[in-house]
Structure formats: structure tokens, C-alpha cells
Coordinates of C-alpha atoms in Angstrom, one line a residue:
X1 CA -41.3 159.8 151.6
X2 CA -43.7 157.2 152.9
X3 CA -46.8 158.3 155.6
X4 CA -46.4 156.7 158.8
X5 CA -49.2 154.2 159.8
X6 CA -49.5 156.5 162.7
X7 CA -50.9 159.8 161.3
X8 CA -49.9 161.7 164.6
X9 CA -46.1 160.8 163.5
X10 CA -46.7 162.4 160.0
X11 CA -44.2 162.0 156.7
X12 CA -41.3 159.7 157.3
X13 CA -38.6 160.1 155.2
X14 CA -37.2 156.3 155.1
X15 CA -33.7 156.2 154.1
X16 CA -32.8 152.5 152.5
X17 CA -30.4 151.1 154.8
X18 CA -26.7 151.1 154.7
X19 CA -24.0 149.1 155.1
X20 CA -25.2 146.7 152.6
X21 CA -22.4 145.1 150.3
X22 CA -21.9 146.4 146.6
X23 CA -19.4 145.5 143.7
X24 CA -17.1 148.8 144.8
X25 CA -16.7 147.7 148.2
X26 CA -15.8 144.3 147.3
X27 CA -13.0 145.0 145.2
X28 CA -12.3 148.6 147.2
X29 CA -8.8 146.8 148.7
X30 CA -9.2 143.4 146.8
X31 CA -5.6 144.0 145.2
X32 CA -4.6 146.6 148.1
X33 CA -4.7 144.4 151.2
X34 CA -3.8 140.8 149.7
X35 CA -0.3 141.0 150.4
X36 CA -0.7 142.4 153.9
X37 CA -2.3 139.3 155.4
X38 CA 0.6 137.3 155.7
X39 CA 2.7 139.7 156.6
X40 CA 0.9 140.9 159.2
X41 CA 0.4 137.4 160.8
X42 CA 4.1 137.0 160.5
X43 CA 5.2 139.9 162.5
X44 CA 2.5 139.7 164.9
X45 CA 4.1 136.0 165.9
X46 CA 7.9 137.7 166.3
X47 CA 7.1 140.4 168.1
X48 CA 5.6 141.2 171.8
X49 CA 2.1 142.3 172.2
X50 CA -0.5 143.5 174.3
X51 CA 1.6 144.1 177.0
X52 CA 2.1 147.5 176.7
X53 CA -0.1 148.0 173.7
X54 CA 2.4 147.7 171.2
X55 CA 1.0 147.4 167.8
X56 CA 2.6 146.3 164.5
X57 CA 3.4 148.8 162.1
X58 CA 1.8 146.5 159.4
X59 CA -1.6 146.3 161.5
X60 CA -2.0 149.5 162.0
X61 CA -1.5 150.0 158.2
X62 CA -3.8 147.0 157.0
X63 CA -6.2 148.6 159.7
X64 CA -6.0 151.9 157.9
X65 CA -6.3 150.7 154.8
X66 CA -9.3 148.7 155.4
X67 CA -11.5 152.0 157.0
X68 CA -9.9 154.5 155.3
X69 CA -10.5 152.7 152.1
X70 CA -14.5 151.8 152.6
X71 CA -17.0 153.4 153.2
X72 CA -16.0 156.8 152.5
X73 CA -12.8 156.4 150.8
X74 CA -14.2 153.8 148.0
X75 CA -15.4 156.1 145.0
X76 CA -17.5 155.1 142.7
X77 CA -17.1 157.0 139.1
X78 CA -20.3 159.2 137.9
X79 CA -20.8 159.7 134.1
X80 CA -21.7 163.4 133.6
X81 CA -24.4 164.7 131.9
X82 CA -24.2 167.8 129.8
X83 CA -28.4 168.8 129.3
X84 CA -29.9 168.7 126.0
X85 CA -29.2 172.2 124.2
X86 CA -32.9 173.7 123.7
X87 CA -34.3 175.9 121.2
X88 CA -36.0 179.3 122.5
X89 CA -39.3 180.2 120.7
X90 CA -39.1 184.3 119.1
X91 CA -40.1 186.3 122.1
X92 CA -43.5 187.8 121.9
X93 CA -44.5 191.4 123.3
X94 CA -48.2 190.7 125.4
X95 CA -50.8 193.8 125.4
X96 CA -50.9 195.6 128.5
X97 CA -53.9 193.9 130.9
X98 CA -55.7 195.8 133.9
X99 CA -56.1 194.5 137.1
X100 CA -59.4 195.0 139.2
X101 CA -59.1 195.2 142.9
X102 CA -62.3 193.3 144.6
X103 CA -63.9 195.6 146.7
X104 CA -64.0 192.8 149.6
X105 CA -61.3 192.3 151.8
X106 CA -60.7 188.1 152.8
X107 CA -59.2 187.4 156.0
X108 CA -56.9 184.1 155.4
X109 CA -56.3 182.3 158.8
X110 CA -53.7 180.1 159.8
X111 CA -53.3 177.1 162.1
X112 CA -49.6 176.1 163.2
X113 CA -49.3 172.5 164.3
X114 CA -46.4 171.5 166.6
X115 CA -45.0 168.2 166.1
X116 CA -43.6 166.3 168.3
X117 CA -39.7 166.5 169.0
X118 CA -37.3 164.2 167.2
X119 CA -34.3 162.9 168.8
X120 CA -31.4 162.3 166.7
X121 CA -28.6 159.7 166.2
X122 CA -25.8 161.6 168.1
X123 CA -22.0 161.5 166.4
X124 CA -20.7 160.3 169.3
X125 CA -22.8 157.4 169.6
X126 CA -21.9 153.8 168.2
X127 CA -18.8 155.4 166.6
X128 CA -16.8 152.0 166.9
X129 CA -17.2 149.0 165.7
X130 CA -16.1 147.2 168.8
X131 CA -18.9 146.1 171.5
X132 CA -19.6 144.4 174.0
X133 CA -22.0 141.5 176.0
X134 CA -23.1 142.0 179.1
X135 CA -26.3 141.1 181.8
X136 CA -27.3 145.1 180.8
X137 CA -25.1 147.7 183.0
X138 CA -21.8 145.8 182.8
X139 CA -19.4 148.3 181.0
X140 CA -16.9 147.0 178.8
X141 CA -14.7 147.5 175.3
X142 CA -16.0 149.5 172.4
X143 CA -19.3 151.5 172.2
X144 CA -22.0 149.2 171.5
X145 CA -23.6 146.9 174.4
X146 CA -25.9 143.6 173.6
X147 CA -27.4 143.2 177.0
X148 CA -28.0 139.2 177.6
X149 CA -30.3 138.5 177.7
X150 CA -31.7 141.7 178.3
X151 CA -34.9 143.3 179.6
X152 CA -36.7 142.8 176.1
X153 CA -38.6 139.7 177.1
X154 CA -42.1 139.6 176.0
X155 CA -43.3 138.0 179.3
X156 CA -41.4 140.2 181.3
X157 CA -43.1 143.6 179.8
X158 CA -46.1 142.2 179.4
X159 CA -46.8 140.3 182.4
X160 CA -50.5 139.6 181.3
X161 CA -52.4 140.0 178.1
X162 CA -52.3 143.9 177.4
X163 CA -51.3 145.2 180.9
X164 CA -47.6 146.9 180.0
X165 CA -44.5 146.8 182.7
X166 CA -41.2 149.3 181.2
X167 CA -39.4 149.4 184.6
X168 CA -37.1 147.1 183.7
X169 CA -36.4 148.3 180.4
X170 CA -36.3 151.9 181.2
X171 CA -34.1 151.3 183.9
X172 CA -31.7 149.6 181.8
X173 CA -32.2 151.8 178.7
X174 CA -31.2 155.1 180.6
X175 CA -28.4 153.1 183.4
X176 CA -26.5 152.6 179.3
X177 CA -27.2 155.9 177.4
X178 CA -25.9 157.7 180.2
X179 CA -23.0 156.3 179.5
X180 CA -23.7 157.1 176.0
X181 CA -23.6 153.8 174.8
X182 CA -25.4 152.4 171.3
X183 CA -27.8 149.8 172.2
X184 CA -28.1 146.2 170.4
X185 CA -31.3 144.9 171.8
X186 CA -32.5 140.8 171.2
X187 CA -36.1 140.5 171.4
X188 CA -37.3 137.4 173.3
X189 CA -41.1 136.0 172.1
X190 CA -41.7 134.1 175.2
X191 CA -44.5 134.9 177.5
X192 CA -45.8 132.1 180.2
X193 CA -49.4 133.3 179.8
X194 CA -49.2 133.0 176.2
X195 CA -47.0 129.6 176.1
X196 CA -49.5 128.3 178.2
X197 CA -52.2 128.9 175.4
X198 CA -51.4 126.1 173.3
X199 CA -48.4 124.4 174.5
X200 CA -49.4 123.5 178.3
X201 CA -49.0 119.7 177.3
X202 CA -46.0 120.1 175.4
X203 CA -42.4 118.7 176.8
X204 CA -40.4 121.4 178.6
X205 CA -36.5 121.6 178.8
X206 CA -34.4 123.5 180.9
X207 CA -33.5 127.0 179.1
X208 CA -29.7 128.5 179.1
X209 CA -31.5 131.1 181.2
X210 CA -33.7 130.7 183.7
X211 CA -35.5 133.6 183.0
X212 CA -36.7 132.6 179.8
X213 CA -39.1 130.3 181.8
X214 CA -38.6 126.6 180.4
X215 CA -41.2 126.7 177.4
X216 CA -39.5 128.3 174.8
X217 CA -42.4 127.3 171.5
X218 CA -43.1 129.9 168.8
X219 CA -45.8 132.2 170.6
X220 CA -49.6 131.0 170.4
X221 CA -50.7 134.7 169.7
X222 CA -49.0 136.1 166.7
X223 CA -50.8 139.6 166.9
X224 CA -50.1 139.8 170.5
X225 CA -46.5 139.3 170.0
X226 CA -46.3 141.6 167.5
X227 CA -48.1 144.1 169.7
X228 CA -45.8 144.4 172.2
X229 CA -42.6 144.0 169.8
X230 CA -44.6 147.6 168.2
X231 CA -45.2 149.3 171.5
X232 CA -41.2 148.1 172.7
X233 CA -40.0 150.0 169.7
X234 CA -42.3 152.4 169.4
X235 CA -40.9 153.7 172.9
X236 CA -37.4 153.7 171.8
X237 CA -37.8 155.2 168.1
X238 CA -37.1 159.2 169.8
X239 CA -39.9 160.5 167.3
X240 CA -41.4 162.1 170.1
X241 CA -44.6 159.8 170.4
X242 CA -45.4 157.6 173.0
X243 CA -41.7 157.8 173.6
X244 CA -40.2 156.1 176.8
X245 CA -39.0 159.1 179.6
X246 CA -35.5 160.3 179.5
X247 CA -35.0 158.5 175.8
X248 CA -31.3 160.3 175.3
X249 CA -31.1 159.4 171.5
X250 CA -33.1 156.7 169.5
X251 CA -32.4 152.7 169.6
X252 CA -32.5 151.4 166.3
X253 CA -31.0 148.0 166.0
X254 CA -33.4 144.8 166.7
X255 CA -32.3 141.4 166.8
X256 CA -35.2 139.2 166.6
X257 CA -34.8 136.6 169.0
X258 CA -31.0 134.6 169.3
X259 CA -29.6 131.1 168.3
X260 CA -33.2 129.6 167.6
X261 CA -31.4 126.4 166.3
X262 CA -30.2 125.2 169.8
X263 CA -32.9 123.2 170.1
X264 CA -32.6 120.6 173.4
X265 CA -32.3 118.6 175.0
X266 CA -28.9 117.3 174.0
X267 CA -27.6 121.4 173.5
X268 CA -29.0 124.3 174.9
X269 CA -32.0 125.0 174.7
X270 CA -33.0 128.1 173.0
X271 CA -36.1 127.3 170.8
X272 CA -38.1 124.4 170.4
X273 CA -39.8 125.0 167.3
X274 CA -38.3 124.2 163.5
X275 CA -36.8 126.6 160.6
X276 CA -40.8 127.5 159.4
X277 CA -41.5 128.6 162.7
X278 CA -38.4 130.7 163.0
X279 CA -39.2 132.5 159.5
X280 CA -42.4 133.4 160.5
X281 CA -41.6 134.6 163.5
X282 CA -39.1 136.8 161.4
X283 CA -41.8 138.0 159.3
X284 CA -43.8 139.3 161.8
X285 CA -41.3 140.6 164.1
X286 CA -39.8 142.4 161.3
X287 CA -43.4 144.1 159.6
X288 CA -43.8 145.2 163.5
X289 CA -40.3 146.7 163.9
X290 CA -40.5 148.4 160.4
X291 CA -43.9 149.8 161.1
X292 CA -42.9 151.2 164.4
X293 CA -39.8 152.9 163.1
X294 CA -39.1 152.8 159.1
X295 CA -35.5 154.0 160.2
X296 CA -35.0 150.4 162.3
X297 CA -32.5 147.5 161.6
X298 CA -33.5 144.1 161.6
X299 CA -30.5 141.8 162.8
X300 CA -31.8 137.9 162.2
X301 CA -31.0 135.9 165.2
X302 CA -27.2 135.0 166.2
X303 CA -26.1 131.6 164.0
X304 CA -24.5 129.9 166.8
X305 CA -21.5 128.9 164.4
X306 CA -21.1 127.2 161.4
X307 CA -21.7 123.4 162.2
X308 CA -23.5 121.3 160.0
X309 CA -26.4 120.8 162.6
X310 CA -26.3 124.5 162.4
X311 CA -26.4 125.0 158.7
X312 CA -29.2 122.7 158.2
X313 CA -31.7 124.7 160.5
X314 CA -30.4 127.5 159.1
X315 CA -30.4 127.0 155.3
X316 CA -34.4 126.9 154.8
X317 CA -34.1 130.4 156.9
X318 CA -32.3 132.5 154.5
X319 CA -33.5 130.5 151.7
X320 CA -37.0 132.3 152.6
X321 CA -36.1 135.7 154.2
X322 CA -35.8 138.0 151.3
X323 CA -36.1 141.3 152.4
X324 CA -37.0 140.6 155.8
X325 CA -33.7 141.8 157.2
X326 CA -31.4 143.9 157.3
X327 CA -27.8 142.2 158.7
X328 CA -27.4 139.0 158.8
X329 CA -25.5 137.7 162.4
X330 CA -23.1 135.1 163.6
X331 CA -21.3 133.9 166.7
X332 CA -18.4 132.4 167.5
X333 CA -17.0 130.5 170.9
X334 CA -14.0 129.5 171.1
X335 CA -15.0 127.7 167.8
X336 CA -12.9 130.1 165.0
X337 CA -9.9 132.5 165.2
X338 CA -12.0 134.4 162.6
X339 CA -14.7 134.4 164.2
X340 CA -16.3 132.4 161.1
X341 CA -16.8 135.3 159.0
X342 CA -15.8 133.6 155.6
X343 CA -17.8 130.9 155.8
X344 CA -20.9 132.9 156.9
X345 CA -20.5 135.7 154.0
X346 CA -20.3 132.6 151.5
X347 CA -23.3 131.2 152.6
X348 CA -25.4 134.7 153.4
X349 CA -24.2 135.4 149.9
X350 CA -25.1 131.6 148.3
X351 CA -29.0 132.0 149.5
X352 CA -29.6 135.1 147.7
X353 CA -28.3 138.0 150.2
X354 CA -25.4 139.0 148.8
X355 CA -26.7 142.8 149.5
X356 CA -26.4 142.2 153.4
X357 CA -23.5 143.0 155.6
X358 CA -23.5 141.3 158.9
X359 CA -22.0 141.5 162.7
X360 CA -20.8 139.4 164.8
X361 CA -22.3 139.5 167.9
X362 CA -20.7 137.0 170.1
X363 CA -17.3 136.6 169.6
X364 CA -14.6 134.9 172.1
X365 CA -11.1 134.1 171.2
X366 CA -10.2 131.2 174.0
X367 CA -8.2 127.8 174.3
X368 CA -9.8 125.4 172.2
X369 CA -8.9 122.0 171.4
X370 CA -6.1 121.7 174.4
X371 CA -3.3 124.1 172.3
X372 CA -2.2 125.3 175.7
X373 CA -2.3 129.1 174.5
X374 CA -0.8 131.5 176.9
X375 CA -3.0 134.8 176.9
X376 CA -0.6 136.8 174.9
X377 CA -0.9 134.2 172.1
X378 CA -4.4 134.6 172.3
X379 CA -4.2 138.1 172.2
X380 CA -2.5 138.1 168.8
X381 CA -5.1 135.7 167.6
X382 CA -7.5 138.5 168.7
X383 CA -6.2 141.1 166.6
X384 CA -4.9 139.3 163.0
X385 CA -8.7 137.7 163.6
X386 CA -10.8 140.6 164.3
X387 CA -9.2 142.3 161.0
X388 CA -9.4 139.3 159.3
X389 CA -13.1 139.2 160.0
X390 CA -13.3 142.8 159.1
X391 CA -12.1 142.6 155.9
X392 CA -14.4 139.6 155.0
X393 CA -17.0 141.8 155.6
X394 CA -18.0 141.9 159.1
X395 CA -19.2 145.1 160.2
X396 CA -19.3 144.6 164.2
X397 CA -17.7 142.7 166.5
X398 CA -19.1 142.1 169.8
X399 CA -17.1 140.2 172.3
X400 CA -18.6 137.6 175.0
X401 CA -17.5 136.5 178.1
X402 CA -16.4 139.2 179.6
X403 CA -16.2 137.6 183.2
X404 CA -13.8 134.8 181.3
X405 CA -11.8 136.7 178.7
X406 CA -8.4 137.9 180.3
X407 CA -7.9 141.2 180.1
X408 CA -5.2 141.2 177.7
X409 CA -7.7 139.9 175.0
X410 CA -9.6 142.6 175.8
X411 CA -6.9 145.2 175.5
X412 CA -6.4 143.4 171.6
X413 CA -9.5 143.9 170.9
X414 CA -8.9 147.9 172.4
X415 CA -5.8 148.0 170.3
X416 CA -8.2 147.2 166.7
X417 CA -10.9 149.6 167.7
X418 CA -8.6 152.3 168.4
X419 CA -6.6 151.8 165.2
X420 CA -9.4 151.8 163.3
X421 CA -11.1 155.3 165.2
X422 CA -7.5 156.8 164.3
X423 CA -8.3 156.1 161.0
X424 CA -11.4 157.7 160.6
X425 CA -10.7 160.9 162.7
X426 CA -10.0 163.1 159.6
X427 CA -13.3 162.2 158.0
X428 CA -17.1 161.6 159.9
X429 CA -18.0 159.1 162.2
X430 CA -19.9 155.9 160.0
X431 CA -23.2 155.6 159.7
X432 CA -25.5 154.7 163.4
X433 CA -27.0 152.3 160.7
X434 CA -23.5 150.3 159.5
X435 CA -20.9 151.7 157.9
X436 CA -19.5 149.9 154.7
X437 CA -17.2 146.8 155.0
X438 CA -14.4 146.4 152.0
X439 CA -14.1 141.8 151.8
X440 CA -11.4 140.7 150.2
X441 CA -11.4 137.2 148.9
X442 CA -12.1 134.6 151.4
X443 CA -9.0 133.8 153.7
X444 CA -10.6 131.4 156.2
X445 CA -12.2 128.2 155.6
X446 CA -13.9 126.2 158.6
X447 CA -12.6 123.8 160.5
X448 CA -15.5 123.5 163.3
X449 CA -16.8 120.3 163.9
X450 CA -20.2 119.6 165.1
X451 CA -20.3 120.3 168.7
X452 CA -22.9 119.1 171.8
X453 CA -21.1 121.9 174.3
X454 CA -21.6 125.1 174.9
X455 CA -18.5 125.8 172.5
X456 CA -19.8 127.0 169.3

């Protein structure tokens, strides 16, 4: 039990967060699923998919397997412990005593504090591990959403210093948990009046999103920033206190920021500030989140692939972010079948976080390199990748482009999720937290090249 630094909140009891990798789950189906890989692939080329939802026997058992056999069906053994045999003392027979009754009579009183209501993580909340992007209200596959980039703009809710606007992020907050969806939300640290504090001279390029306002530094005002980021959580934590109106069930997943190494002017410009800036922006954002809600997950920003100008912004990152997250996060556009996941568990694992699962939370499966792919090719790709990237211990897969992606890659991805719910209808829904992946040994080894597109 920890004391929340708001007294009015009371004892917090903060459980450690899940979904993080141990030695069980590793080897869980290390032997078990080996052989099903090829197979799977094989019979997924011979045979038709997608069309009418026809799934492989063999997926749906690899599927299985894979859910079934992690997190919940992986058992660790437990030594028992017979207690120490103890000696009793020679009983001994007390003298009688009396007992005098005051003559006073004390009147105890007692004082009944209410606290506030707690809203709970509902079972039927975030139950998949399918999701999808969208602008906020779009629906889509699974039952997560990313909205992006979302009403979580620092500017945007805090249109100048310490006057607070939630419209926007009400609005969009209840349009989605009325359709009780699980909320992924991506916190943007740009604000005009606080960019303008110290980076009025500095160069200015064009942002993905207009939005975003074209001076995208590292904010001026640290303590500002993390003010609001407190306050933003602090109205979605359902702990009853200074919660935002009609909260249906708590948000607990924060991604700080996303893809901070697309730097401009060449790429896209996300960021214009280095690795250092980055981690501290982490560190702050996360100290903020965590004393809002102990119960939140910290998602570091989306790696926008695996490319060595990628890697390089990245590497100082993780080298210093011990402890300050809780799931690591990568994308992938039209850049890897797999979705990179091999590749990124290596390298999450090679700078010291070999604790941390991960999602991946832009993922499109799409026509890369001129192969000509008809949409039921790519559909197969969807599926033998998406378990692929499961089993090297992705935990989440959240699919882009949903304006783009032909529907049949969006029935694959259908096809997956519903396999795997089928799977897990005998036993309880995982963990609103993460549930617990089961890698096998890495299958997948990159073949991105460094890109100056928008395909990542």
C-alpha cells in the first residue's frame, strides 16, 4: 500500500504491472509451437482465405496454443512449505482476578467518512488484443481505439497558461466508451503559448498534422507540462476525484508523445528536439502519470520502425529509461509482414528491458516494394504475421489506415482476434493492464531499409 500524494484519494493499493516477460513465459510454447510455424504458412498459401472467413485448422490451433498456453495456462511450480514443528510450554493454571466496574460511564463517538466512488475496469472492456487507429469516433476491428492524433494535445486543453478546456476530450472520451471501447491515449507536449517561450526564433517545419501547430521543440515549461499531463489523467483515473463527467470506467494506458525521431525536414516531422530531450520528457511525463494514478501504464512513444536512422535516436532512449515505462511500442507501415516484432524484442531486451512486453500500435500490412499482392495475399500475410508477432511477444496489435486497408485485411485481422477470444472463453478475460505474451525464438529478422517516405 502506498499513500496517495493526494490525501483526499487515501491508501492506494498499487499493483506492479503485468504483462511483463518472465523465463516461464518464454519457454511456455518454446518447444510446443516450433513446428507449427511452417506449417501454418504452408497451408495458409494452398488454401482460400478471407473470403468467407475460412480459417486453417492449423491457425486456429497455433492461435490456441499461444493464449491458452500464456498467461493463465503457463504454470509456474511452487515448493511447499511444511511449518516448523513447535514445542508447547506446560500449561499453567492463573489465580482467579476480579474485575472493577468504573463508576463513570464514557460515551465513544464515531465519525464515518465517505469516500469517493471508484470506477472499475469492466470485463468486457479491452478483452481483445486487436485495435484500432482512428481521428477519435471512427469505429473499427477489435476493442481498443488509439485516437490520432487525439484530443490530448497540451495546447489544445490548455489554451493559455492555467485556464483548462475538456470539451474536446470529454466529447471524445464518452462518444468511445459508449461504445465500450478501451482507450489508448498519446499525449502531445506542444502548446503555442509555451513554444513561443523559448523557441520564437527557432526554424519551423511543417508537422504531419496541422494541428500540432508547426513548432514541435521539447516544452519550455517542464512543470507546466507536467501539470496538465497530472490534471488530464487525473480526470480519467475513475477514483472518484476531480473525475471528468460521465467517466464510464477508468483510462489507464498513456503513451507519452509518438515517433519523436521523425525529425524534418527530409521525413515528417514529429519532434525537433534529440534522444536527451526525449528521455526527459519521458521522465517527467511518466512521474506525472504515475502520481496521478499508481494503477497507469506508461507506453514510450511509437518507434516508427526499425531503420538504422531509427535505431540510432532510439538506442540512447532505452539505454536510459530504466523504470520509466511500462511497454515498450513499435510501428510498422507497410515496412514488415511481422510487423517488426523480432527485431524490436531483441533490442528492447539488448538495452536492459528484458522485463517489458510491448504493442504494436500502428500496424499496416500493404504492397510494398511493387510485389503486386492481390488483397487476399495480403490477407494471409495479415494473419501468419499478426500470430507471428504474437508469439514473439507482442501483446497488442493496433491496425492503421483504416480508410486504406481493404476490408478483407481487416476481416484477417477479425479472423485472429476472434480465434484467440475463442480461446480464452473457458477461463477470464486478460488483464485491462496486458495480459502475458508466450515468444518463441525469434522467426523474423529485418529486411527494412532506411526509408525518407512515409513507409516505415
Amino acid at each position: 500500500m502506498v499513500t496517495h500524494p493526494d490525501p483526499r484519494k487515501g491508501p492506494v493499493d498499487r499493483t506492479p504491472p503485468t504483462g511483463r516477460l518472465t523465463v516461464t513465459h518464454r519457454a511456455n510454447l518454446a518447444g510446443t509451437t516450433s513446428g507449427l510455424w511452417s506449417g501454418l504458412r504452408s497451408d495458409l498459401q494452398d488454401s482460400p482465405v478471407i473470403g468467407g472467413l475460412r480459417i486453417s485448422t492449423q491457425l486456429a490451433i497455433a492461435a490456441t496454443l499461444l493464449f491458452a498456453g500464456c498467461g493463465g495456462g503457463g504454470t509456474e511450480s511452487t515448493v511447499g512449505t511444511t511449518a516448523p514443528t513447535t514445542t508447547t510450554a506446560p500449561t499453567t493454571t492463573a489465580a482467579p482476578t476480579t474485575t472493577t466496574t468504573p463508576d463513570t460511564t464514557s460515551t465513544i463517538t464515531t465519525t464515518t467518512t465517505t469516500e469517493p466512488p471508484r470506477l472499475d475496469w469492466p470485463d468486457d472492456v479491452g478483452a481483445s488484443h486487436l485495435g484500432h487507429l482512428s481521428p477519435g469516433r471512427t469505429g473499427g476491428p477489435g476493442s481498443w481505439r488509439r485516437p490520432h492524433p487525439g484530443p490530448f494535445q497540451w495546447g489544445l486543453n490548455e489554451p493559455s497558461p492555467g485556464r483548462y478546456a475538456w470539451d474536446r476530450t470529454d466529447a471524445v472520451v464518452n462518444a468511445i466508451q459508449t461504445e465500450r471501447i478501451a482507450i489508448l491515449v498519446t499525449l502531445w507536449p506542444f502548446a503555442e503559448w509555451d513554444q513561443s517561450a523559448c523557441h520564437a526564433d527557432d526554424p519551423k517545419y511543417p508537422g504531419m498534422m496541422p494541428e500540432l501547430g508547426e513548432s514541435l521543440y521539447a516544452p519550455c515549461d517542464l512543470d507546466a507540462y507536467a501539470a496538465w499531463v497530472a490534471a488530464t489523467v487525473e480526470r480519467c483515473d475513475g477514483d472518484g476525484v476531480d473525475d471528468m463527467p460521465w467517466l464510464a470506467y477508468p483510462i489507464r494506458h498513456w503513451e507519452v508523445f509518438n515517433e519523436p525521431e521523425m525529425q524534418g525536414p527530409e521525413n515528417l516531422a514529429m519532434f525537433q528536439a534529440g534522444p536527451d530531450a526525449y528521455l526527459e520528457l519521458l521522465r517527467v511525463s511518466a512521474a506525472a502519470i504515475r502520481g496521478a494514478d499508481p494503477l497507469a501504464v506508461v507506453l514510450l512513444a511509437g518507434q516508427a520502425g526499425m531503420h538504422d536512422q531509427f535505431l540510432r535516436y532510439w538506442e540512447p532512449v532505452l539505454s536510459g529509461a530504466a523504470g520509466l515505462f511500462d511497454l515498450g511500442n513499435i510501428h510498422s507501415i507497410k515496412s514488415s509482414d511481422t510487423f517488426f516484432a523480432a527485431d524490436y524484442r531483441s533490442r528492447v531486451d539488448a538495452t536492459g528491458h528484458g522485463d517489458r512486453a510491448f504493442w504494436i500500435t500502428e500496424a499496416y500490412v500493404g504492397d510494398r516494394g511493387g510485389w503486386g499482392r492481390s488483397d487476399d495475399e495480403l490477407a494471409k500475410v495479415t494473419i501468419t504475421g499478426a500470430v507471428t508477432a504474437f508469439s514473439e511477444g507482442a501483446e497488442m496489435i493496433i491496425v492503421a489506415g483504416l480508410t486504406k486497408v481493404p476490408q478483407s485485411i481487416l476481416d484477417a485481422g477479425d479472423v485472429v482476434d476472434a480465434t484467440i477470444a475463442a480461446s480464452r472463453r473457458s477461463s477470464r478475460s486478460p488483464s485491462p493492464r496486458a495480459s502475458s505474451p508466450c515468444p518463441t525464438e525469434p522467426s523474423y529478422t529485418r529486411s527494412g531499409t532506411a526509408l525518407r517516405s512515409p513507409t516505415r
